[in-house]
Amino acid sequence: KINTSEGCLNMPGRWDYMISYTQRCPAAKVLVRDLYIALRDRGYTVWLDIKMKCISEAAMKEAVLNCTCVIVVVTGPCLDTQRPTVDQKENAYYNRPYCLKELQWACDNNICIQPVTLYEDRLNIGSFIDEFPDNLKSIGKIDFISLITENVGYLKEGVNQITSGTGKCLENGKNTTSEDVKMYDLFLSHKQNDINPDTNVSMRGLA
């Protein structure tokens, strides 16, 4: 752990879950939005870049090192409508520099990792794992959870699997206190007034 609420880059400085994904995948952006809402509805604090004031590399590292579990949303080659001429392979999670950094930080610091994927990619998990750098292929030793966002019932079941699968990490209670949750909710309520849009845009192309 590298931070507490005092002096942190994003409030409250520690979270139950951090969601790692690539913004170059439109389907992943939909999935993480729904996943974020589902986890928040269950009372968990969640670090998601689009909800944060600061999304610098330091902020990403702060989130990884100060969360109980990193949810890694693994997606493959896809069309990024904002960069239609870019090779679709470059848009895969395992080819995005900051995504790999987040995963590496979690591995290096013994942070719980829960990989998830889109339901339609469930048969591609093996090939995805093959594409990870050798030092990160160990993600294949963890059971992936496939999520369906179009069906509320299936999404609920997927979230149940995530929260029960990380139960060992959370067995001593959530990583955040009730005071943290209050601070987090207050931060989110004021975030739109304080956020620097230029900072967000500058980082998104790298994720």
C-alpha positions as a Markdown table, in Angstrom:
| # | Residue | x | y | z |
|---|---|---|---|---|
| 1 | Lys | 0.0 | 0.0 | 0.0 |
| 2 | Ile | 1.4 | 3.4 | -0.9 |
| 3 | Asn | -1.3 | 5.8 | 0.1 |
| 4 | Thr | -4.1 | 6.5 | 2.6 |
| 5 | Ser | -6.9 | 9.1 | 2.3 |
| 6 | Glu | -4.5 | 11.9 | 3.3 |
| 7 | Gly | -2.5 | 13.0 | 0.4 |
| 8 | Cys | -4.0 | 10.6 | -2.1 |
| 9 | Leu | -4.5 | 11.4 | -5.8 |
| 10 | Asn | -8.1 | 10.3 | -5.8 |
| 11 | Met | -10.4 | 9.9 | -2.8 |
| 12 | Pro | -10.6 | 8.0 | -0.6 |
| 13 | Gly | -7.2 | 6.6 | -1.5 |
| 14 | Arg | -8.2 | 2.9 | -1.2 |
| 15 | Trp | -10.9 | 0.8 | -2.9 |
| 16 | Asp | -12.4 | -2.6 | -2.9 |
| 17 | Tyr | -12.1 | -3.0 | -6.6 |
| 18 | Met | -10.0 | -1.4 | -9.4 |
| 19 | Ile | -11.2 | -2.1 | -12.9 |
| 20 | Ser | -8.5 | -2.4 | -15.6 |
| 21 | Tyr | -9.5 | -2.3 | -19.2 |
| 22 | Thr | -8.7 | -0.7 | -22.5 |
| 23 | Gln | -10.7 | 2.3 | -23.7 |
| 24 | Arg | -10.0 | 1.3 | -27.2 |
| 25 | Cys | -12.6 | -1.5 | -27.0 |
| 26 | Pro | -16.2 | -0.1 | -27.3 |
| 27 | Ala | -17.7 | -3.3 | -25.8 |
| 28 | Ala | -15.3 | -3.1 | -22.8 |
| 29 | Lys | -16.4 | 0.4 | -22.1 |
| 30 | Val | -20.0 | -0.7 | -21.9 |
| 31 | Leu | -19.1 | -3.7 | -19.8 |
| 32 | Val | -17.1 | -1.7 | -17.2 |
| 33 | Arg | -19.8 | 0.9 | -16.9 |
| 34 | Asp | -22.4 | -1.8 | -16.0 |
| 35 | Leu | -19.9 | -3.6 | -13.8 |
| 36 | Tyr | -19.1 | -0.4 | -12.0 |
| 37 | Ile | -22.8 | 0.2 | -11.3 |
| 38 | Ala | -23.5 | -3.3 | -10.2 |
| 39 | Leu | -20.6 | -3.3 | -7.7 |
| 40 | Arg | -21.5 | 0.2 | -6.4 |
| 41 | Asp | -25.1 | -1.0 | -5.9 |
| 42 | Arg | -23.7 | -3.7 | -3.6 |
| 43 | Gly | -21.9 | -1.2 | -1.5 |
| 44 | Tyr | -18.3 | -1.7 | -2.8 |
| 45 | Thr | -16.0 | 1.2 | -3.6 |
| 46 | Val | -14.7 | 1.0 | -7.2 |
| 47 | Trp | -11.8 | 2.7 | -9.0 |
| 48 | Leu | -12.8 | 3.3 | -12.6 |
| 49 | Asp | -10.8 | 5.8 | -14.7 |
| 50 | Ile | -13.8 | 7.7 | -16.1 |
| 51 | Lys | -15.1 | 8.3 | -12.5 |
| 52 | Met | -11.8 | 9.7 | -11.3 |
| 53 | Lys | -10.4 | 13.3 | -11.1 |
| 54 | Cys | -6.9 | 12.2 | -11.8 |
| 55 | Ile | -6.0 | 9.4 | -14.2 |
| 56 | Ser | -2.3 | 9.8 | -14.5 |
| 57 | Glu | 0.0 | 6.8 | -14.4 |
| 58 | Ala | 0.6 | 7.6 | -10.7 |
| 59 | Ala | -3.1 | 7.5 | -10.1 |
| 60 | Met | -3.4 | 4.2 | -11.8 |
| 61 | Lys | -0.7 | 2.7 | -9.7 |
| 62 | Glu | -2.2 | 4.2 | -6.6 |
| 63 | Ala | -5.4 | 2.4 | -7.4 |
| 64 | Val | -3.8 | -1.0 | -8.0 |
| 65 | Leu | -1.7 | -0.9 | -4.9 |
| 66 | Asn | -4.5 | 0.3 | -2.7 |
| 67 | Cys | -7.4 | -1.9 | -3.8 |
| 68 | Thr | -8.3 | -5.4 | -2.6 |
| 69 | Cys | -8.8 | -6.8 | -6.1 |
| 70 | Val | -8.0 | -5.8 | -9.7 |
| 71 | Ile | -10.7 | -6.8 | -12.1 |
| 72 | Val | -8.9 | -7.3 | -15.4 |
| 73 | Val | -11.2 | -7.0 | -18.4 |
| 74 | Val | -9.4 | -8.9 | -21.2 |
| 75 | Thr | -10.5 | -8.2 | -24.7 |
| 76 | Gly | -8.9 | -9.0 | -28.1 |
| 77 | Pro | -8.5 | -7.2 | -31.4 |
| 78 | Cys | -11.3 | -4.8 | -32.1 |
| 79 | Leu | -12.2 | -1.7 | -34.1 |
| 80 | Asp | -11.6 | 1.6 | -32.3 |
| 81 | Thr | -14.1 | 4.0 | -33.9 |
| 82 | Gln | -12.0 | 6.9 | -32.8 |
| 83 | Arg | -8.9 | 5.4 | -34.5 |
| 84 | Pro | -10.3 | 3.4 | -37.4 |
| 85 | Thr | -7.0 | 3.2 | -39.2 |
| 86 | Val | -5.1 | 1.7 | -36.3 |
| 87 | Asp | -4.3 | -2.1 | -36.6 |
| 88 | Gln | -7.0 | -3.8 | -34.6 |
| 89 | Lys | -4.5 | -6.0 | -32.9 |
| 90 | Glu | -3.0 | -2.9 | -31.2 |
| 91 | Asn | -6.4 | -2.4 | -29.4 |
| 92 | Ala | -6.3 | -5.7 | -27.6 |
| 93 | Tyr | -5.9 | -5.5 | -23.8 |
| 94 | Tyr | -2.6 | -7.5 | -23.9 |
| 95 | Asn | -1.1 | -5.0 | -26.3 |
| 96 | Arg | -1.9 | -1.8 | -24.4 |
| 97 | Pro | 1.1 | -0.5 | -22.4 |
| 98 | Tyr | -0.9 | 0.9 | -19.4 |
| 99 | Cys | -3.1 | -2.2 | -19.1 |
| 100 | Leu | 0.0 | -4.3 | -18.9 |
| 101 | Lys | 1.5 | -2.0 | -16.3 |
| 102 | Glu | -1.6 | -2.3 | -14.2 |
| 103 | Leu | -1.5 | -6.0 | -14.3 |
| 104 | Gln | 2.3 | -6.1 | -13.6 |
| 105 | Trp | 1.9 | -3.8 | -10.6 |
| 106 | Ala | -0.8 | -6.2 | -9.2 |
| 107 | Cys | 1.4 | -9.3 | -9.8 |
| 108 | Asp | 4.4 | -7.7 | -8.3 |
| 109 | Asn | 2.6 | -6.6 | -5.1 |
| 110 | Asn | 0.5 | -9.7 | -4.6 |
| 111 | Ile | -2.8 | -7.9 | -5.2 |
| 112 | Cys | -5.7 | -10.2 | -6.0 |
| 113 | Ile | -6.6 | -10.4 | -9.7 |
| 114 | Gln | -9.9 | -11.5 | -11.2 |
| 115 | Pro | -9.8 | -11.7 | -15.0 |
| 116 | Val | -13.1 | -11.3 | -16.9 |
| 117 | Thr | -14.1 | -11.3 | -20.5 |
| 118 | Leu | -17.0 | -10.7 | -22.8 |
| 119 | Tyr | -19.3 | -13.7 | -23.1 |
| 120 | Glu | -18.7 | -13.8 | -26.8 |
| 121 | Asp | -15.0 | -14.1 | -26.2 |
| 122 | Arg | -15.3 | -17.0 | -23.8 |
| 123 | Leu | -13.9 | -19.5 | -26.4 |
| 124 | Asn | -10.9 | -17.1 | -27.1 |
| 125 | Ile | -9.5 | -17.1 | -23.6 |
| 126 | Gly | -6.8 | -19.5 | -24.4 |
| 127 | Ser | -5.6 | -17.6 | -27.4 |
| 128 | Phe | -5.8 | -14.3 | -25.4 |
| 129 | Ile | -3.5 | -15.8 | -22.8 |
| 130 | Asp | -1.0 | -16.9 | -25.4 |
| 131 | Glu | -0.7 | -13.2 | -26.5 |
| 132 | Phe | 0.3 | -11.9 | -23.0 |
| 133 | Pro | 4.0 | -11.3 | -22.4 |
| 134 | Asp | 5.7 | -14.4 | -20.8 |
| 135 | Asn | 6.0 | -12.7 | -17.4 |
| 136 | Leu | 2.2 | -12.1 | -17.3 |
| 137 | Lys | 0.9 | -15.4 | -18.8 |
| 138 | Ser | 0.3 | -16.6 | -15.2 |
| 139 | Ile | -3.1 | -14.8 | -15.5 |
| 140 | Gly | -4.1 | -18.0 | -17.3 |
| 141 | Lys | -3.9 | -19.8 | -14.0 |
| 142 | Ile | -6.9 | -17.9 | -12.8 |
| 143 | Asp | -10.4 | -18.8 | -13.8 |
| 144 | Phe | -11.9 | -16.2 | -16.1 |
| 145 | Ile | -15.5 | -15.0 | -15.6 |
| 146 | Ser | -17.5 | -14.3 | -18.8 |
| 147 | Leu | -20.0 | -11.4 | -18.5 |
| 148 | Ile | -23.1 | -10.6 | -20.4 |
| 149 | Thr | -24.2 | -7.0 | -20.1 |
| 150 | Glu | -27.4 | -7.3 | -22.3 |
| 151 | Asn | -29.2 | -9.6 | -19.8 |
| 152 | Val | -29.6 | -8.3 | -16.2 |
| 153 | Gly | -29.9 | -11.8 | -14.8 |
| 154 | Tyr | -26.8 | -13.1 | -16.4 |
| 155 | Leu | -24.9 | -9.9 | -15.4 |
| 156 | Lys | -26.0 | -10.3 | -11.8 |
| 157 | Glu | -24.8 | -13.9 | -11.8 |
| 158 | Gly | -21.4 | -12.8 | -13.2 |
| 159 | Val | -21.0 | -10.2 | -10.5 |
| 160 | Asn | -21.9 | -12.8 | -7.9 |
| 161 | Gln | -19.1 | -14.9 | -9.2 |
| 162 | Ile | -16.7 | -12.0 | -9.0 |
| 163 | Thr | -17.6 | -11.1 | -5.4 |
| 164 | Ser | -17.6 | -14.7 | -4.2 |
| 165 | Gly | -14.4 | -15.5 | -6.1 |
| 166 | Thr | -12.6 | -12.6 | -4.3 |
| 167 | Gly | -14.2 | -13.5 | -1.0 |
| 168 | Lys | -10.9 | -14.8 | 0.4 |
| 169 | Cys | -9.4 | -11.4 | -0.3 |
| 170 | Leu | -12.3 | -9.7 | 1.4 |
| 171 | Glu | -12.7 | -12.2 | 4.3 |
| 172 | Asn | -11.6 | -9.6 | 6.8 |
| 173 | Gly | -14.1 | -7.1 | 5.6 |
| 174 | Lys | -14.1 | -4.6 | 2.8 |
| 175 | Asn | -10.9 | -2.7 | 2.1 |
| 176 | Thr | -12.8 | 0.6 | 2.8 |
| 177 | Thr | -14.5 | 1.8 | 5.9 |
| 178 | Ser | -17.9 | 3.5 | 6.1 |
| 179 | Glu | -16.1 | 6.9 | 6.4 |
| 180 | Asp | -14.2 | 6.0 | 3.2 |
| 181 | Val | -17.5 | 5.3 | 1.4 |
| 182 | Lys | -18.9 | 8.7 | 2.5 |
| 183 | Met | -15.7 | 10.5 | 1.2 |
| 184 | Tyr | -15.9 | 8.5 | -2.0 |
| 185 | Asp | -19.6 | 9.4 | -2.6 |
| 186 | Leu | -18.8 | 13.0 | -1.9 |
| 187 | Phe | -15.9 | 13.0 | -4.2 |
| 188 | Leu | -18.1 | 11.5 | -7.0 |
| 189 | Ser | -20.8 | 14.1 | -6.5 |
| 190 | His | -18.3 | 16.9 | -7.0 |
| 191 | Lys | -16.1 | 15.2 | -9.6 |
| 192 | Gln | -17.7 | 16.8 | -12.6 |
| 193 | Asn | -17.1 | 20.3 | -11.4 |
| 194 | Asp | -13.4 | 19.7 | -10.6 |
| 195 | Ile | -12.3 | 17.4 | -13.4 |
| 196 | Asn | -9.7 | 18.5 | -15.9 |
| 197 | Pro | -11.0 | 17.3 | -19.3 |
| 198 | Asp | -7.6 | 17.8 | -20.9 |
| 199 | Thr | -5.9 | 15.4 | -18.5 |
| 200 | Asn | -8.5 | 12.7 | -19.3 |
| 201 | Val | -8.1 | 13.0 | -23.0 |
| 202 | Ser | -4.4 | 12.9 | -22.9 |
| 203 | Met | -4.3 | 9.5 | -21.2 |
| 204 | Arg | -7.2 | 7.8 | -22.9 |
| 205 | Gly | -5.4 | 7.1 | -26.1 |
| 206 | Leu | -2.7 | 5.2 | -24.1 |
| 207 | Ala | -5.1 | 2.8 | -22.2 |
